[in-house]
CSV table of C-alpha atoms in Angstrom, one decimal:
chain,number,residue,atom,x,y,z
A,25,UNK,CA,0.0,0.0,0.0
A,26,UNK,CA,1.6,3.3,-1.3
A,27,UNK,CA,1.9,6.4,0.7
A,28,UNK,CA,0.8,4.7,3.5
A,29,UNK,CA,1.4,6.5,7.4
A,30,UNK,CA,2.0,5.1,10.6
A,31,UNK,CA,-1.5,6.8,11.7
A,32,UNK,CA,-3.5,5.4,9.2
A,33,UNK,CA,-2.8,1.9,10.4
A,34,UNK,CA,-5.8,0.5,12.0
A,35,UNK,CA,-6.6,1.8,15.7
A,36,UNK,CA,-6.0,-1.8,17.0
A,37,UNK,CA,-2.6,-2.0,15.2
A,38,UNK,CA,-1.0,0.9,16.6
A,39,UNK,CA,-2.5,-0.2,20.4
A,40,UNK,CA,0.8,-0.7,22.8
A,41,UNK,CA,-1.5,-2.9,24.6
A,42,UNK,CA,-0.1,-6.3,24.1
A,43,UNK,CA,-3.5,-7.7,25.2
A,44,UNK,CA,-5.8,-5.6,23.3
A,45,UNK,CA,-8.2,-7.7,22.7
A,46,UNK,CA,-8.8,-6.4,19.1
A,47,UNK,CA,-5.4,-6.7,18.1
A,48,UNK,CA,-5.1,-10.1,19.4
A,49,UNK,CA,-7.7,-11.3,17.3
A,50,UNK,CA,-6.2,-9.9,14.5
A,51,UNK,CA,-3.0,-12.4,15.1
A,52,UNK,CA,-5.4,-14.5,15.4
A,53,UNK,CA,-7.3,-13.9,12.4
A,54,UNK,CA,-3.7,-13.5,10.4
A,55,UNK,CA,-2.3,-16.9,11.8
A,56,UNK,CA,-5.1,-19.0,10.9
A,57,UNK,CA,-5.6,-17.2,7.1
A,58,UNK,CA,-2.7,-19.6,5.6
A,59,UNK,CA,-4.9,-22.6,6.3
A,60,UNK,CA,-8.6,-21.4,4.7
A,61,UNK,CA,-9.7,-22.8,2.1
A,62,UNK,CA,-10.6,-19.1,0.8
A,63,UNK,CA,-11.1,-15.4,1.8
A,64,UNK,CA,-13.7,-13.4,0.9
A,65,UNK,CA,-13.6,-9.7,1.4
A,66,UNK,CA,-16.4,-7.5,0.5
A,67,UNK,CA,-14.5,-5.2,-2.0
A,68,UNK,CA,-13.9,-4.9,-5.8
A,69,UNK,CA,-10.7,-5.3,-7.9
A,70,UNK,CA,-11.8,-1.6,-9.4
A,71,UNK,CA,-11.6,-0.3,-5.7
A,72,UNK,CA,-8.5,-2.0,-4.7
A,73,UNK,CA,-6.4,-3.3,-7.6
A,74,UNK,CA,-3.4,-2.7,-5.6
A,75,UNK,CA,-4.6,-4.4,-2.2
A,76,UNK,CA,-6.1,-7.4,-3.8
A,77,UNK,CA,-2.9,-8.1,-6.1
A,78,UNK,CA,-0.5,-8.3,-2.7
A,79,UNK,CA,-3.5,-10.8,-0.8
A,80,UNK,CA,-3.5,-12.7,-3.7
A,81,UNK,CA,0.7,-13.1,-4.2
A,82,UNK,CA,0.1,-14.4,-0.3
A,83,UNK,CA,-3.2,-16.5,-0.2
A,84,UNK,CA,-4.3,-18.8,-3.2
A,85,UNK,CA,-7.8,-17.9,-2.8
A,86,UNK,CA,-8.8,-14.4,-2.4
A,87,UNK,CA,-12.1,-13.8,-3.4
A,88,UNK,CA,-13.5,-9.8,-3.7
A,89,UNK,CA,-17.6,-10.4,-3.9
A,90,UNK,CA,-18.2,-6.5,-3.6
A,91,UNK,CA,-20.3,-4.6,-3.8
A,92,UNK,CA,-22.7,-6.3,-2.6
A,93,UNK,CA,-25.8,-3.8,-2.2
A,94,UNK,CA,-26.1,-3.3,-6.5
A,95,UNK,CA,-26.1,-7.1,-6.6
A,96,UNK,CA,-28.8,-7.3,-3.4
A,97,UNK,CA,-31.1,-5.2,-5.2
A,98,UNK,CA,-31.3,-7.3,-8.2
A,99,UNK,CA,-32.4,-10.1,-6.8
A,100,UNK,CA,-35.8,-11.2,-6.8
A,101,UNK,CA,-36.3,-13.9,-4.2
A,102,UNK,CA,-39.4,-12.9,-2.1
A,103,UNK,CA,-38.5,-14.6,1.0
A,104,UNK,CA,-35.0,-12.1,1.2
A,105,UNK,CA,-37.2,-9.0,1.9
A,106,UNK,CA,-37.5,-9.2,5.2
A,107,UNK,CA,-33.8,-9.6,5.4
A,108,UNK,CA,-31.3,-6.7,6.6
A,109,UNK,CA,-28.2,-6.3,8.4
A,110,UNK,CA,-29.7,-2.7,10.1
A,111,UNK,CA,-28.9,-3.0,14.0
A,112,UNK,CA,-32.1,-0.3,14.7
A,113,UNK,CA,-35.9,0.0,12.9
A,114,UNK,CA,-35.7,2.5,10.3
A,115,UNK,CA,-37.1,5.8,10.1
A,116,UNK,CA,-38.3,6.1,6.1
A,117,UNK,CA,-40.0,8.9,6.9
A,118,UNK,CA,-36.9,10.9,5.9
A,119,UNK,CA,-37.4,9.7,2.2
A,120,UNK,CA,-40.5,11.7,2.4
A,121,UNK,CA,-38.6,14.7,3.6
A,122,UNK,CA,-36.3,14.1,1.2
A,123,UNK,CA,-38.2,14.2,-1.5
A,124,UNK,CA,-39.5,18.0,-1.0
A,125,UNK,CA,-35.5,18.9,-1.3
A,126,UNK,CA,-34.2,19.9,-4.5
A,127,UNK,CA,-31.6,17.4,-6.3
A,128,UNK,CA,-27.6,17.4,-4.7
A,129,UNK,CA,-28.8,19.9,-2.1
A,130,UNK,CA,-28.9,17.8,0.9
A,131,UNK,CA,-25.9,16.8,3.1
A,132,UNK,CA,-26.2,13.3,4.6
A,133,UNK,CA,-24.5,13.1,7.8
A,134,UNK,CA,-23.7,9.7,9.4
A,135,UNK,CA,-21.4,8.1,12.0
A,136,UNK,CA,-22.7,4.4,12.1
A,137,UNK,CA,-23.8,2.6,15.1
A,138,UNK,CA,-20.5,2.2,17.0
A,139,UNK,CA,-18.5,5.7,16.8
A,140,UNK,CA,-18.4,7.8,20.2
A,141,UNK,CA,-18.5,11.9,19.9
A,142,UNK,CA,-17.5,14.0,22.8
A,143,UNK,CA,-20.1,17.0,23.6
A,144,UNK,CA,-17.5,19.7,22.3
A,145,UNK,CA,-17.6,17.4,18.8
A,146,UNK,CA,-21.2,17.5,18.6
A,147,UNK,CA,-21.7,21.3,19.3
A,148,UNK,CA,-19.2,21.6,16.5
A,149,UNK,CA,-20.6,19.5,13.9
A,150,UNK,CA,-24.3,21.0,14.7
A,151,UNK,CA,-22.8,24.5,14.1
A,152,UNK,CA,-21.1,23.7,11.4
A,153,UNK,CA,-24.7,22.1,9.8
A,154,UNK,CA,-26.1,24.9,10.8
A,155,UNK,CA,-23.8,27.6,9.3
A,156,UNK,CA,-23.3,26.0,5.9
A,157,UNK,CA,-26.7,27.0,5.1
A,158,UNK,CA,-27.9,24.0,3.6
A,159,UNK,CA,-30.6,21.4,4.3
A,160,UNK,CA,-29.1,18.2,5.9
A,161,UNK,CA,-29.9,15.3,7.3
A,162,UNK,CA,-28.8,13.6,10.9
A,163,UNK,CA,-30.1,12.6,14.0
A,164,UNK,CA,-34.1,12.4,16.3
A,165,UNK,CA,-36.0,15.9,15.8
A,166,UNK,CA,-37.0,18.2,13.0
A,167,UNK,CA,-35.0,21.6,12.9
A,168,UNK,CA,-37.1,24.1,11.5
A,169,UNK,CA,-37.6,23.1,7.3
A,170,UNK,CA,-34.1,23.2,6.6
A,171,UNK,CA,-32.7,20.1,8.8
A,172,UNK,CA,-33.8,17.2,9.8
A,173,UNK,CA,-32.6,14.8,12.9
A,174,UNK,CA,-33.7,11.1,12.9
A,175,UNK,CA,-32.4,8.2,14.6
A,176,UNK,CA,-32.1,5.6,11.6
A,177,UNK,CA,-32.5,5.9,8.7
A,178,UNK,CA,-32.4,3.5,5.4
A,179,UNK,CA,-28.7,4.6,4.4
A,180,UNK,CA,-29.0,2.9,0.9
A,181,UNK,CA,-32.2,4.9,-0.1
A,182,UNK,CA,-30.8,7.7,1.7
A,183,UNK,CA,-27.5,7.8,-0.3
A,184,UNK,CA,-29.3,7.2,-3.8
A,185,UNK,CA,-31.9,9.6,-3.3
A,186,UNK,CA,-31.4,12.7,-5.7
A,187,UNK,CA,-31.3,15.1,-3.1
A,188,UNK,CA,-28.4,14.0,-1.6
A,189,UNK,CA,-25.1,16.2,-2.6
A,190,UNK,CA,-22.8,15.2,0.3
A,191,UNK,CA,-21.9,12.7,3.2
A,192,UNK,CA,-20.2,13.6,6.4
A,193,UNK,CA,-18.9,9.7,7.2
A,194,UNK,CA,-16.8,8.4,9.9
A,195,UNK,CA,-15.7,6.4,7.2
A,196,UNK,CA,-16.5,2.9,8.0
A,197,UNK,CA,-16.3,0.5,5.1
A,198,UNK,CA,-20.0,-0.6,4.5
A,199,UNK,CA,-20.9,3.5,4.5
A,200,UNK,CA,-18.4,4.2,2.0
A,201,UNK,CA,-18.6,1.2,-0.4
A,202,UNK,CA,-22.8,2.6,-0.7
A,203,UNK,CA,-21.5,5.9,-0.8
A,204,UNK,CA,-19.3,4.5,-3.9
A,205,UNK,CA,-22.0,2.8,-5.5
A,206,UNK,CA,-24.6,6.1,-5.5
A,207,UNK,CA,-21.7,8.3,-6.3
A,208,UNK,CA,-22.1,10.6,-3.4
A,209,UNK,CA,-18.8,12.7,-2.6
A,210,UNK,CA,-17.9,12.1,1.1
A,211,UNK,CA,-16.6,14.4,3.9
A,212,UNK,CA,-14.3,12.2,5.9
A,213,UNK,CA,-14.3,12.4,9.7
A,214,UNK,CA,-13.0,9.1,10.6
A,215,UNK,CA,-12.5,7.7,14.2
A,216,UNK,CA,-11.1,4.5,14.8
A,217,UNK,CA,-10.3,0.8,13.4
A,218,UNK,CA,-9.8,0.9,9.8
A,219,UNK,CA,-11.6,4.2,9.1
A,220,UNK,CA,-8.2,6.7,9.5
A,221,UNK,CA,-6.6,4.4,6.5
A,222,UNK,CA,-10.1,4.4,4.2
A,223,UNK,CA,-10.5,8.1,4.5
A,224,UNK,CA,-6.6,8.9,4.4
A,225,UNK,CA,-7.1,7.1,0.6
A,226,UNK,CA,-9.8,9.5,0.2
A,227,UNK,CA,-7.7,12.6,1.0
A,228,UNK,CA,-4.3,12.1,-0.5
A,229,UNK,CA,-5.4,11.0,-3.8
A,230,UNK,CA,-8.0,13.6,-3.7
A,231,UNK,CA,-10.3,13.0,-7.5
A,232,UNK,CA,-7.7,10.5,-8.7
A,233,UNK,CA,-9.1,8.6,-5.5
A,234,UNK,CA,-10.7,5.1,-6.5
A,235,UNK,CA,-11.2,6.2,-10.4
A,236,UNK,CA,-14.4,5.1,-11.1
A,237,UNK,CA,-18.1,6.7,-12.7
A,238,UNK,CA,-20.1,5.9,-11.1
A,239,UNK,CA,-24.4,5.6,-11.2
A,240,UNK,CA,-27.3,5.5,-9.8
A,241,UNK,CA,-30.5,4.4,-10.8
A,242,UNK,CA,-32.0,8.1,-10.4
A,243,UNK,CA,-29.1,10.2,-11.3
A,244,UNK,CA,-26.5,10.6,-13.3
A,245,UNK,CA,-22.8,10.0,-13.3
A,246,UNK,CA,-20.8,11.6,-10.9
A,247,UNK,CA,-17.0,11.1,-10.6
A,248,UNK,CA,-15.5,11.1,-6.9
């Protein structure tokens, strides 16, 4: 991996905590890989050429089934509906919302289900909503017309929805691969794990980032 930083290492990589019990189950993980019969990483060989190429000079069997949420949607097995990897019920009542705001105008602001934020962080972010004067989208109460808070949301609809222009992400893989696939620029604010490396990516390259046009099924191309 070019260019890569001490700091972007995964949080549990960099611990100095011997017995951190995430970076012990990545030796773990990494001892018992020779032996699989194959690996499977949600990714694509257009997103990580690079990465994919050095697994595969390693393991025999490295298999990249990503993206996965384009494939999902085209299947057509009944009994999948009701299955969904969401930890929370979700609020669609944001499409609605969404769909009274005018196309790229709407900032999508997520941090997934795990990420912490101190009080000083959240003041900051609100402000910062508030002050760039356009509508957005985030966490439990309606803000006036130009903002709305809700505490899940369907991410996948969200993302593809024409009114989306941006997404202030912690980064975490699953939110950026969907953010990929509906070609929605992302705002990096990453926080631990493997988000500093994935928005690091992100930043260096800048638009030669992950080369790719992208679309949706209600807009058009956009290029990250």
């Amino acid at each position: 991996m070019r260019d890569i930083r001490l700091r972007d290492l995964p949080s549990f990589v960099r611990t100095i905590d011997p017995n951190d019990i995430f970076f012990r189950m990545v030796i773990d993980v990494a001892k018992r890989a020779p032996s699989a019969s194959g690996i499977i990483i949600h990714t694509f060989n257009e997103l990580e050429q690079e990465v994919l190429h050095a697994l595969s000079t390693m393991f025999p069997h490295v298999y990249a089934i990503g993206p996965l949420e384009p494939q999902l949607n085209h299947l057509s097995n009944d009994h999948l509906e009701s299955i969904g990897y969401g930890l929370w019920k979700e609020e669609i009542e944001c499409l609605n919302w969404l769909n009274s705001k005018a196309p790229n105008s709407v900032i999508y602001v997520s941090f997934g289900s795990m990420a912490v934020m101190t009080s000083l962080q959240l003041v900051e972010i609100g402000w910062g909503l508030a002050n760039s004067k356009h509508p957005f989208l985030w966490f439990q109460e309606e803000i006036k017309e130009r903002g709305l808070i809700t505490s899940w949301c369907p991410q996948e609809e969200v993302l593809n929805h024409p009114s989306i222009g941006g997404f202030l992400t912690h980064s975490g893989w699953s939110s950026t691969i969907e953010s990929v696939c509906a070609g929605v620029p992302m705002l990096c604010l990453p926080f631990f794990s493997d988000q500093q490396r994935t928005a690091s990516t992100l930043a260096m390259n800048g638009p030669s980032a992950w080369k790719l046009t992208l679309m949706s099924k209600e807009r058009k191309s956009r290029r990250l």
